[in-house]
Each structure stands twice: as C-alpha cells, then as structure tokens.
C-alpha cells in the first residue's frame, strides 16, 4: 500500500513514528514519511489533518511529543542552539501567507537570509535579491515597494524568491497556490518547478490543490488523522486503490472521510 | 452544598495553576531574552530604530505630561501648604515630587500606553501572520532580532526621557509659581536647588530604567505569545499595557523602599 520509505540510505528527510498533540487533540499520530535526496514530495490532505504541524516539527518550530526526525541522517528532535542553526541553514520555506516582513522593502525581504543569516553586505545581497526576483518574474522597480503594495500573487513570488535566495538544499512549500486564481496558481507551480530544478533542491510541499500537486510532485503522500495513509508516484494517484485518496482527489462529500459538519 | 464548595475550591485551584504557569512562562521568556542580550550578534541598526521610536518619538507626549503635572503640583502644594503657612516649600516639594516620583512613574505609564501597546501589536501581528516563524527559517533568532533591541532601547531611553520630564516638570512648576502664585523668580530657583539631593534624581533615573525594561518586556512577551488573529493581537495589546502599568507601580514601591530604606 504505502511507499513512505523512499530509500532509507539516501533519505534527505526521514520522519519515523512522529507524534504531536495539543492538549487532548492528537494531530500527528505516528507519522512516517521519507523524502529522498533531490526528490519533490507533496503531502495532500484536508484541513486540520496535521500537514502544517508536520512541517513545523521538521523545522523545530514545534517540538514533537515522540518519534524521530532525521535530516541528512542527523537526528533533529531535541536539537537546539548552534546545531539547530546549522541545520536550519539547509532550509528555505515559502509560507502560505507569504509571511513577508511588513517593515522591510521587497528587496530587503528577499535579501534577508543573506544579510542576517549569512552576513553578506547589503549591496551584494541586493544584487543577489534582484537576480532572484528576476527569476520569479519581478522587475527591479518592485524591489523598492513595501509588501502591502503587492497583490497576493506577487507576494507569493516574493516569498518564493526569498525561499530560494540562499540556495537552500531543502525547500518547504506551505500551500503555495492557496488564495490565488488558477492561472496565477499555475504560474507559481511553473516557477517552483523551474527554481527547484535549477537548484537541484529537495522539496516537501503541503497542499490540497490537486492540480498543483500533480505539477510539482515526483511523489504524492496523503495524510489523514495524523498518519500517512498512502504514498506513491504522482502518475499512480488515480489508481491508488485507496478509498480515502479516491474521495479526496475527486472531492466527494460521501466516502470514508467524514467531515465534522453539524447539519440543521 | 458540598458540590458548591468543591467547585469553589476547583475554581481557586485553576486560577492558582494558571497564575503559576503564566509566572513560569514569563520567567523563562525573561531569562531567555536576558541571555540573548549578552551574546552576539546584536543588531545596531534595529537598536537605533527602537531607541528613536521609544525615546525621540515619545518626547512630545512625555513633555506635555510633565509640564502639566509640574504646573498642577505647584497649585496643589501651594493651596495645601497655605493651611499651615508653609507656602515657601512649594518649589522644594515640586522638585522632589517630580524627580523622585511623578517624573519616572508618569513617564513610564505614558510610554507603556504609547510604546508597549505598539510593540505588542507589531510582534503579535508578526506572530499570527507567521513572520516570526519566517525569521527562524531565515537563520535569524526572533529573540535577538525582535526582543533584545526593544529591551535594551527601553532600559536606555527611559532614563533620558525622565531627565527631560524632570526639567520640563520643574519648569512647569516655576511658571505657575512665578506667574500665578507671585513667587520671586530668583528665590523660586534657589529653593528648587537648595534642598535637592543627588539621590532624588538618581533614584528616579534608576526607576526609569527599570520601568523601560518592564514596558518593553511586557510588550514583547504579550506580542510573542499572542494567538488567534486580530482578536488575539487586540488582547495582547491590552494585556501589555495593563500588566506593564501594574508592574511599574509595584516596582516603584519596591525600588523606593530599597533606595530610601525608610
């Protein structure tokens, strides 16, 4: 059924039996997922199934209650201080809301990781930032604007430019197309594919946009009630043989996944 | 009857536990922030920006507060002291009142309202829009980037603001004393400085530094832990101002006792 285990020996990220609860609410319930080196894995699943929590546990923004998370074979659960900083240097992330810093100009947002994280001079970092912005289709003049002056699609592109600016080994995409029109969503998908191909980065994305998942994934995994219930190559998702996956990809209200909706 | 008693005890227990948890969270936050204050990197550009925001931009509101406080203090002391023919003490009591108490306390409270609220709102918005998580993924420690510059700027700038408030407050008293109450200008100034001691001013400045730290700490703490969108940020802002104000008044008593050993 499941192909969570890409290849243990070459796994860039390896999550084993990860548990996370908030009070009585169990969010991750023994999650297992491996992401191979240079692989693009997309995790699909409904709202509240633990997708974002999974990403935050890998990044150390949340601490798992149990289980193991390895990055390049190195255990990161419970890691802190300089070791955590060293591991975080490998990551870039595009947030769902883009999470741009309001107080900084667009180019300063893109150059942030280079200036603060890598200690590059502002002039050099600006040059790199403008190159990365051009890569996602944004002109120099946009660099001097504030994030609040941009449309949602442009903010996502700035977020993408920021995520790739430090040329990370691993990039996380949190709902990269949510809130965008289908055309702009596809533009973002194309940019993600192009940028990732150029960097040769490993990517882990979460989304409930199937079109986006089909476009950017080498492998798709489905999360349900805090566990990976199916994983396989993208071209096999339509023949998964899993009732949960079928219901999700066809967007049916009827099926094994029951939404907790009170009807009048 | 037994059930009512049990519920009452349970309610007290819940309040006690939540108070203890909040105290623990604040202690850990403070210790973490202080440890980051003494380890590099420190961001000078951010520190300067916060010093401008807390110090320079608070000058108008602090100046207005100080001048009216000095003026009203002169009127009240004159009116009170005239009951036992001690009007001559107006200048001395005004300067001691301003430097020891009203300068630092009112400046602290005004800055809590102006700056503490803004800090909680800004950091709270960053929290709920994932900007703080973004900082972490960009290899930047949020404590160093957001909290440390505000704490240092608060502790450094409040004494300077209080020094300005002391001068403006005493000038307010002087204006009312000479223009309205009929004091001779030279003797008012003589009386102002004759009984003023160094400790009056220094204790006020030490208080100011503590109050600045409290204002920044409460603004950062409540903003950092805000949850749940606009409503959460609103609650964080209110909590920052209320808790900073209460802590300022409590710290004022403690520091006064320590300084003057009454």
Coordinates of C-alpha atoms in Angstrom, one line a residue:
Chain A
X1 CA 0.0 0.0 0.0
X2 CA 2.3 2.7 1.2
X3 CA 5.6 3.8 -0.2
X4 CA 6.6 6.2 2.6
X5 CA 10.1 4.8 2.6
X6 CA 11.8 6.3 -0.5
X7 CA 15.2 4.8 0.3
X8 CA 16.4 4.9 3.8
X9 CA 20.0 5.2 2.9
X10 CA 19.6 8.2 0.7
X11 CA 16.7 9.9 2.5
X12 CA 17.3 13.6 2.9
X13 CA 14.5 13.9 5.5
X14 CA 13.2 10.9 7.4
X15 CA 10.3 11.0 9.8
X16 CA 9.6 7.9 11.9
X17 CA 6.6 7.4 14.2
X18 CA 6.2 11.2 14.9
X19 CA 3.6 12.1 17.5
X20 CA 2.3 15.6 18.3
X21 CA -0.7 16.5 20.4
X22 CA -2.1 19.9 21.6
X23 CA -3.8 19.1 24.9
X24 CA -6.3 16.3 24.2
X25 CA -6.2 16.8 20.4
X26 CA -3.9 14.4 18.7
X27 CA -2.6 16.0 15.5
X28 CA 0.3 13.7 14.4
X29 CA -0.3 10.0 15.4
X30 CA 2.7 8.0 14.4
X31 CA 3.6 9.7 11.1
X32 CA 6.2 8.0 8.8
X33 CA 7.5 9.7 5.7
X34 CA 10.8 9.8 3.9
X35 CA 11.9 12.4 1.3
X36 CA 14.7 11.3 -0.9
X37 CA 17.6 13.5 -1.9
X38 CA 16.6 15.7 -4.8
X39 CA 13.0 14.4 -4.7
X40 CA 9.9 16.5 -4.7
X41 CA 7.2 15.1 -2.3
X42 CA 3.8 16.7 -2.0
X43 CA 1.6 15.8 1.0
X44 CA -2.1 16.2 0.4
X45 CA -4.8 16.1 2.9
X46 CA -7.8 18.0 4.3
X47 CA -7.6 21.0 6.7
X48 CA -6.7 20.1 10.2
X49 CA -5.1 16.7 9.3
X50 CA -1.6 17.8 10.5
X51 CA 0.1 18.9 7.4
X52 CA 1.5 22.3 8.7
X53 CA 2.3 20.7 12.1
X54 CA 4.5 18.1 10.3
X55 CA 6.5 20.9 8.5
X56 CA 6.9 22.9 11.7
X57 CA 8.1 19.8 13.6
X58 CA 10.8 19.3 11.0
X59 CA 11.9 22.9 11.2
X60 CA 11.9 22.8 15.1
X61 CA 9.2 25.5 15.3
X62 CA 7.2 22.8 17.2
X63 CA 8.6 20.1 19.3
X64 CA 7.2 16.6 18.6
X65 CA 6.0 14.6 21.6
X66 CA 7.7 11.4 20.3
X67 CA 9.3 9.8 17.3
X68 CA 12.3 10.6 15.3
X69 CA 13.0 13.2 12.5
X70 CA 16.4 13.0 10.7
X71 CA 17.8 15.4 8.2
X72 CA 20.8 14.0 6.3
X73 CA 20.8 11.2 8.8
X74 CA 21.1 13.6 11.8
X75 CA 18.5 13.5 14.5
X76 CA 16.9 16.9 14.8
X77 CA 14.3 16.3 17.5
X78 CA 15.5 18.0 20.7
X79 CA 18.3 19.7 18.8
X80 CA 19.0 23.3 19.8
X81 CA 21.5 26.2 19.8
X82 CA 24.2 26.2 17.1
X83 CA 23.4 22.7 15.8
X84 CA 19.8 23.8 15.1
X85 CA 21.0 26.9 13.3
X86 CA 23.4 24.8 11.2
X87 CA 20.5 22.5 10.2
X88 CA 18.2 25.4 9.5
X89 CA 20.7 26.9 7.1
X90 CA 19.8 24.0 4.8
X91 CA 16.2 25.1 4.6
X92 CA 14.1 27.6 2.7
X93 CA 10.4 28.0 3.1
X94 CA 7.5 29.5 1.3
X95 CA 4.7 30.3 3.8
X96 CA 1.0 30.0 3.0
X97 CA 0.5 33.7 3.6
X98 CA 4.0 34.5 2.2
X99 CA 4.9 35.9 5.7
X100 CA 6.8 38.9 4.2
X101 CA 8.2 41.4 6.8
X102 CA 5.9 44.5 6.6
X103 CA 8.6 46.8 7.9
X104 CA 11.1 46.0 5.1
X105 CA 11.1 46.7 1.4
X106 CA 10.6 43.9 -1.0
X107 CA 14.3 43.5 -1.9
X108 CA 15.2 43.6 1.8
X109 CA 12.7 40.7 2.3
X110 CA 14.4 38.7 -0.4
X111 CA 17.9 39.5 0.8
X112 CA 17.0 38.9 4.5
X113 CA 18.5 35.5 4.8
X114 CA 21.7 36.6 3.0
X115 CA 22.2 39.7 5.2
X116 CA 21.1 38.4 8.6
X117 CA 21.8 34.7 8.2
X118 CA 24.9 34.7 6.0
X119 CA 26.4 38.1 6.9
X120 CA 26.6 39.3 3.3
X121 CA 26.9 43.1 2.8
X122 CA 23.7 44.9 1.9
X123 CA 25.0 45.9 -1.6
X124 CA 26.0 42.4 -2.5
X125 CA 22.8 41.0 -1.1
X126 CA 20.7 43.5 -3.0
X127 CA 22.4 42.3 -6.3
X128 CA 21.5 38.7 -5.5
X129 CA 18.0 39.6 -4.4
X130 CA 17.3 41.4 -7.7
X131 CA 18.6 38.4 -9.7
X132 CA 16.3 36.1 -7.7
X133 CA 13.4 38.5 -8.2
X134 CA 14.0 38.5 -11.9
X135 CA 14.0 34.7 -11.8
X136 CA 10.4 34.8 -10.5
X137 CA 9.4 37.5 -13.0
X138 CA 9.6 40.6 -10.8
X139 CA 11.3 43.7 -12.0
X140 CA 13.8 45.9 -10.1
X141 CA 11.1 48.6 -9.5
X142 CA 9.1 46.1 -7.4
X143 CA 12.1 45.8 -5.0
X144 CA 11.6 49.3 -3.6
X145 CA 7.9 48.7 -2.8
X146 CA 6.5 47.6 0.5
X147 CA 4.9 44.1 0.8
X148 CA 1.5 45.7 1.5
X149 CA 1.6 47.3 -2.0
X150 CA 1.7 43.9 -3.8
X151 CA -1.1 41.6 -4.9
X152 CA -1.4 38.1 -3.5
X153 CA 0.3 36.5 -6.5
X154 CA 3.2 39.0 -6.3
X155 CA 3.6 38.4 -2.6
X156 CA 3.8 34.6 -3.2
X157 CA 6.5 35.3 -5.9
X158 CA 8.5 37.4 -3.5
X159 CA 8.1 34.7 -0.9
X160 CA 9.4 32.2 -3.4
X161 CA 12.4 34.5 -4.3
X162 CA 13.1 34.8 -0.5
X163 CA 12.9 31.0 -0.1
X164 CA 15.5 30.3 -2.9
X165 CA 17.7 33.3 -2.3
X166 CA 20.1 31.5 0.0
X167 CA 20.1 28.5 -2.4
X168 CA 19.0 26.0 0.2
X169 CA 19.3 22.3 -0.1
X170 CA 15.7 21.7 1.1
X171 CA 12.7 23.9 0.4
X172 CA 9.3 23.6 2.1
X173 CA 6.2 24.9 0.3
X174 CA 3.1 25.5 2.5
X175 CA 0.0 25.7 0.4
X176 CA 1.9 27.6 -2.4
X177 CA -1.3 28.2 -4.6
X178 CA -3.9 28.7 -1.9
X179 CA -5.8 32.0 -2.4
X180 CA -4.6 32.5 -6.0
X181 CA -6.6 32.4 -9.2
X182 CA -6.0 29.2 -11.3
X183 CA -3.8 31.0 -13.8
X184 CA -1.6 32.7 -11.2
X185 CA -1.6 29.3 -9.3
X186 CA -0.1 27.6 -12.4
X187 CA 2.4 30.4 -12.8
X188 CA 3.6 29.8 -9.3
X189 CA 3.7 26.0 -9.9
X190 CA 5.9 26.5 -13.0
X191 CA 8.2 28.9 -11.1
X192 CA 8.5 26.3 -8.3
X193 CA 9.4 23.5 -10.8
X194 CA 11.9 25.8 -12.6
X195 CA 13.6 27.1 -9.5
X196 CA 13.8 23.7 -7.8
X197 CA 15.2 22.1 -11.0
X198 CA 17.8 24.8 -11.2
X199 CA 18.9 24.4 -7.6
X200 CA 18.6 20.7 -7.5
X201 CA 16.9 21.0 -4.1
X202 CA 14.9 18.5 -2.2
X203 CA 11.3 19.8 -1.6
X204 CA 8.5 18.9 0.6
X205 CA 5.2 20.7 -0.1
X206 CA 1.7 20.5 1.5
X207 CA -1.4 21.4 -0.4
X208 CA -5.0 20.5 -1.0
X209 CA -4.7 21.7 -4.6
X210 CA -4.5 18.5 -6.7
X211 CA -3.5 20.4 -9.9
X212 CA -0.6 21.9 -8.0
X213 CA 0.4 18.5 -6.5
X214 CA 0.3 16.8 -9.9
X215 CA 2.5 19.5 -11.4
X216 CA 5.3 19.8 -8.8
X217 CA 5.4 16.3 -7.2
X218 CA 7.6 13.3 -8.0
X219 CA 5.7 11.5 -5.3
X220 CA 2.5 12.3 -3.6
X221 CA 1.6 11.2 0.0
X222 CA -1.8 11.5 1.7
X223 CA -2.1 12.4 5.3
X224 CA -5.3 11.6 7.3
X225 CA -5.8 11.8 11.0
X226 CA -2.1 12.4 11.6
X227 CA -0.8 9.4 9.6
X228 CA 0.4 8.9 6.0
X229 CA -2.2 6.5 4.7
X230 CA -0.9 6.3 1.1
X231 CA 2.1 7.4 -0.8
X232 CA 3.2 6.7 -4.3
X233 CA 4.5 8.2 -7.6
X234 CA 2.4 11.0 -9.0
X235 CA 1.2 9.1 -12.0
X236 CA -0.3 6.4 -9.8
X237 CA -2.5 8.6 -7.7
X238 CA -5.5 7.9 -9.9
X239 CA -5.0 4.2 -9.4
X240 CA -4.2 4.3 -5.8
X241 CA -6.8 1.7 -4.8
X242 CA -7.2 3.7 -1.6
X243 CA -10.8 4.8 -0.8
X244 CA -9.6 7.9 1.2
X245 CA -7.3 9.0 -1.6
X246 CA -10.1 8.5 -4.3
X247 CA -12.6 10.5 -2.2
X248 CA -10.1 13.3 -1.8
X249 CA -8.9 13.6 -5.4
X250 CA -12.5 13.6 -6.7
X251 CA -13.6 16.0 -4.0
X252 CA -16.6 13.9 -2.9
X253 CA -18.5 14.6 0.3
X254 CA -19.5 10.9 0.6
X255 CA -16.9 8.4 1.5
X256 CA -14.7 7.2 4.3
X257 CA -13.6 10.7 5.2
X258 CA -16.4 12.3 7.1
X259 CA -16.3 16.0 7.8
X260 CA -17.5 17.0 11.2
X261 CA -20.3 19.3 10.0
X262 CA -23.4 19.9 12.1
X263 CA -26.4 19.9 9.8
X264 CA -29.6 21.8 10.8
Chain B
X1 CA -23.8 22.3 49.2
X2 CA -20.7 20.1 49.1
X3 CA -20.7 20.4 45.3
X4 CA -20.7 24.2 45.5
X5 CA -17.8 24.1 47.9
X6 CA -15.9 21.7 45.7
X7 CA -16.5 23.9 42.6
X8 CA -15.3 26.9 44.5
X9 CA -12.1 25.2 45.5
X10 CA -11.6 23.9 42.0
X11 CA -12.0 27.5 40.7
X12 CA -9.4 28.7 43.1
X13 CA -7.1 25.9 42.1
X14 CA -7.5 26.7 38.4
X15 CA -6.7 30.3 39.0
X16 CA -3.6 29.4 41.1
X17 CA -2.4 27.0 38.5
X18 CA -2.9 29.4 35.6
X19 CA -1.1 32.1 37.6
X20 CA 1.8 29.8 38.3
X21 CA 2.0 28.8 34.7
X22 CA 1.9 32.4 33.5
X23 CA 4.7 33.3 36.0
X24 CA 6.8 30.4 34.8
X25 CA 6.3 31.4 31.1
X26 CA 7.2 35.0 31.8
X27 CA 10.3 33.9 33.9
X28 CA 11.6 31.7 31.1
X29 CA 10.9 34.4 28.5
X30 CA 12.8 37.0 30.6
X31 CA 15.7 34.6 31.2
X32 CA 16.0 33.7 27.5
X33 CA 15.8 37.4 26.5
X34 CA 18.5 38.4 29.0
X35 CA 20.8 35.6 27.9
X36 CA 20.4 36.8 24.3
X37 CA 21.2 40.4 25.4
X38 CA 24.7 39.5 26.4
X39 CA 25.6 37.2 23.5
X40 CA 26.3 38.3 19.9
X41 CA 25.0 39.2 17.4
X42 CA 23.4 42.5 18.5
X43 CA 21.8 44.4 15.6
X44 CA 22.9 48.1 15.9
X45 CA 20.5 49.3 13.1
X46 CA 17.5 47.8 14.9
X47 CA 18.7 49.1 18.3
X48 CA 18.9 52.6 16.9
X49 CA 15.5 52.3 15.3
X50 CA 14.0 51.3 18.6
X51 CA 15.8 54.0 20.5
X52 CA 14.3 56.6 18.1
X53 CA 10.9 55.0 18.5
X54 CA 10.9 54.8 22.3
X55 CA 13.0 57.9 23.0
X56 CA 12.7 60.6 20.4
X57 CA 9.1 60.0 19.3
X58 CA 7.9 59.8 22.9
X59 CA 9.2 63.3 23.7
X60 CA 6.0 65.2 22.9
X61 CA 3.7 63.1 25.0
X62 CA 6.2 62.9 27.9
X63 CA 6.9 66.7 27.7
X64 CA 3.1 67.5 27.7
X65 CA 2.5 65.2 30.7
X66 CA 5.5 66.7 32.6
X67 CA 4.6 70.3 32.1
X68 CA 1.0 70.0 33.2
X69 CA 2.0 67.8 36.1
X70 CA 4.5 70.3 37.3
X71 CA 2.0 73.1 37.0
X72 CA -0.8 71.4 38.8
X73 CA 1.6 70.2 41.5
X74 CA 2.7 73.8 42.2
X75 CA -1.0 74.8 42.5
X76 CA -2.0 71.9 44.8
X77 CA 1.0 72.3 47.1
X78 CA 0.5 76.0 47.4
X79 CA -3.1 75.5 48.2
X80 CA -2.4 72.7 50.7
X81 CA 0.6 74.3 52.4
X82 CA -1.1 77.6 52.8
X83 CA -3.3 75.9 55.5
X84 CA -0.2 75.9 57.8
X85 CA 1.7 78.9 56.4
X86 CA 4.3 76.8 54.6
X87 CA 3.9 78.3 51.1
X88 CA 7.7 78.7 50.9
X89 CA 8.1 74.9 50.5
X90 CA 6.3 74.9 47.1
X91 CA 9.5 74.9 44.9
X92 CA 11.2 72.2 47.1
X93 CA 8.3 69.9 47.2
X94 CA 7.6 70.3 43.4
X95 CA 11.2 69.3 42.5
X96 CA 11.4 66.4 44.9
X97 CA 7.9 65.2 43.9
X98 CA 8.8 65.4 40.2
X99 CA 12.3 63.9 40.3
X100 CA 11.5 61.1 42.8
X101 CA 8.1 60.0 41.8
X102 CA 6.0 61.8 39.2
X103 CA 8.6 62.1 36.5
X104 CA 9.5 58.4 36.4
X105 CA 6.1 57.0 37.1
X106 CA 4.1 59.2 34.7
X107 CA 6.7 58.8 32.0
X108 CA 6.7 55.0 32.5
X109 CA 2.9 54.9 32.3
X110 CA 2.7 57.2 29.2
X111 CA 5.4 55.1 27.4
X112 CA 3.6 51.9 28.4
X113 CA 0.5 53.3 26.6
X114 CA 2.3 54.6 23.6
X115 CA 5.2 52.2 23.0
X116 CA 4.2 49.0 24.9
X117 CA 0.9 48.8 23.0
X118 CA 2.7 49.3 19.7
X119 CA 5.3 46.6 20.5
X120 CA 2.6 44.1 21.4
X121 CA 0.6 44.9 18.3
X122 CA 3.6 44.7 16.0
X123 CA 5.1 41.5 17.4
X124 CA 1.6 40.0 17.8
X125 CA 0.8 40.6 14.1
X126 CA 4.1 39.1 13.2
X127 CA 3.3 36.0 15.2
X128 CA -0.2 35.4 13.7
X129 CA 1.0 36.1 10.2
X130 CA 3.9 33.6 10.6
X131 CA 6.5 36.3 10.2
X132 CA 8.2 35.1 13.4
X133 CA 8.4 31.5 12.0
X134 CA 9.8 33.0 8.8
X135 CA 12.6 34.7 10.8
X136 CA 13.5 31.3 12.3
X137 CA 13.6 29.7 8.8
X138 CA 15.9 32.5 7.6
X139 CA 18.5 31.6 10.3
X140 CA 17.6 34.6 12.5
X141 CA 16.8 34.2 16.1
X142 CA 13.5 36.1 16.8
X143 CA 14.6 36.9 20.4
X144 CA 17.8 38.6 19.1
X145 CA 16.0 40.3 16.2
X146 CA 12.8 41.5 17.9
X147 CA 13.1 41.3 21.7
X148 CA 16.7 42.3 22.5
X149 CA 16.7 45.7 20.7
X150 CA 13.5 46.6 22.3
X151 CA 14.6 45.6 25.8
X152 CA 17.9 47.5 25.6
X153 CA 16.3 50.5 24.0
X154 CA 13.6 50.6 26.7
X155 CA 16.1 50.4 29.6
X156 CA 18.4 53.1 28.0
X157 CA 15.9 55.6 26.7
X158 CA 13.5 55.9 29.7
X159 CA 16.1 57.5 31.9
X160 CA 16.8 60.1 29.2
X161 CA 13.1 60.7 28.8
X162 CA 12.7 61.1 32.6
X163 CA 15.6 63.5 32.7
X164 CA 13.7 65.7 30.2
X165 CA 10.5 65.2 32.1
X166 CA 12.1 66.3 35.3
X167 CA 13.4 69.5 33.7
X168 CA 10.1 70.3 32.0
X169 CA 8.1 69.4 35.1
X170 CA 10.1 71.7 37.3
X171 CA 9.8 74.4 34.6
X172 CA 6.0 74.0 34.7
X173 CA 6.1 74.5 38.5
X174 CA 8.3 77.5 38.1
X175 CA 5.9 79.1 35.5
X176 CA 2.9 78.7 37.8
X177 CA 4.9 79.7 40.9
X178 CA 6.2 82.9 39.4
X179 CA 3.4 83.9 37.0
X180 CA 0.3 82.9 39.1
X181 CA 1.3 82.5 42.7
X182 CA 3.6 85.5 42.9
X183 CA 6.9 83.9 43.9
X184 CA 10.1 85.8 43.1
X185 CA 11.9 84.1 40.2
X186 CA 15.4 84.0 41.8
X187 CA 14.1 82.8 45.2
X188 CA 12.0 80.1 43.5
X189 CA 15.0 78.8 41.6
X190 CA 17.1 79.0 44.8
X191 CA 14.5 77.0 46.7
X192 CA 14.3 74.4 43.9
X193 CA 18.0 73.5 44.1
X194 CA 18.7 74.2 47.8
X195 CA 17.3 71.0 49.2
X196 CA 17.6 68.9 46.1
X197 CA 20.0 66.0 46.6
X198 CA 21.7 63.7 44.0
X199 CA 19.8 60.7 45.2
X200 CA 16.5 62.3 44.4
X201 CA 17.4 62.4 40.7
X202 CA 19.4 59.2 40.6
X203 CA 16.7 57.1 42.2
X204 CA 14.3 58.5 39.6
X205 CA 16.6 57.5 36.8
X206 CA 17.2 54.0 38.1
X207 CA 13.4 53.6 38.4
X208 CA 13.1 54.9 34.8
X209 CA 15.5 52.2 33.6
X210 CA 13.5 49.5 35.4
X211 CA 10.2 50.9 34.0
X212 CA 11.6 51.0 30.5
X213 CA 12.7 47.3 30.8
X214 CA 9.2 46.4 32.1
X215 CA 7.4 48.2 29.3
X216 CA 9.5 46.5 26.6
X217 CA 9.3 43.1 28.3
X218 CA 5.5 43.2 28.6
X219 CA 5.1 44.5 25.0
X220 CA 7.4 41.7 23.6
X221 CA 6.1 39.0 25.9
X222 CA 2.4 39.5 25.2
X223 CA 3.0 40.1 21.5
X224 CA 5.2 37.0 21.2
X225 CA 2.5 34.8 22.8
X226 CA -0.5 36.2 21.0
X227 CA -2.8 33.7 19.3
X228 CA -5.9 33.7 17.1
X229 CA -5.8 36.6 14.6
X230 CA -6.9 40.1 15.2
X231 CA -8.8 39.4 18.4
X232 CA -5.6 37.8 19.9
X233 CA -3.5 40.7 18.9
X234 CA -6.0 43.1 20.4
X235 CA -6.0 41.2 23.7
X236 CA -2.2 41.1 23.7
X237 CA -2.1 44.9 23.3
X238 CA -4.5 45.4 26.2
X239 CA -2.6 42.9 28.4
X240 CA 0.7 44.5 27.6
X241 CA -0.4 48.0 28.7
X242 CA -2.3 46.8 31.8
X243 CA 0.4 44.4 33.0
X244 CA 3.2 47.0 32.4
X245 CA 1.2 49.7 34.3
X246 CA 0.6 47.4 37.3
X247 CA 4.2 46.2 37.3
X248 CA 5.5 49.8 37.1
X249 CA 3.5 50.8 40.1
X250 CA 4.6 47.7 42.1
X251 CA 8.3 48.1 41.1
X252 CA 8.1 51.8 42.0
X253 CA 7.2 50.8 45.6
X254 CA 10.0 48.2 45.8
X255 CA 12.7 50.5 44.4
X256 CA 11.6 53.4 46.6
X257 CA 12.0 51.1 49.7
X258 CA 15.4 49.9 48.5
X259 CA 16.7 53.4 47.9
X260 CA 15.4 55.3 50.9
X261 CA 15.4 52.5 53.4
X262 CA 12.5 54.1 55.4

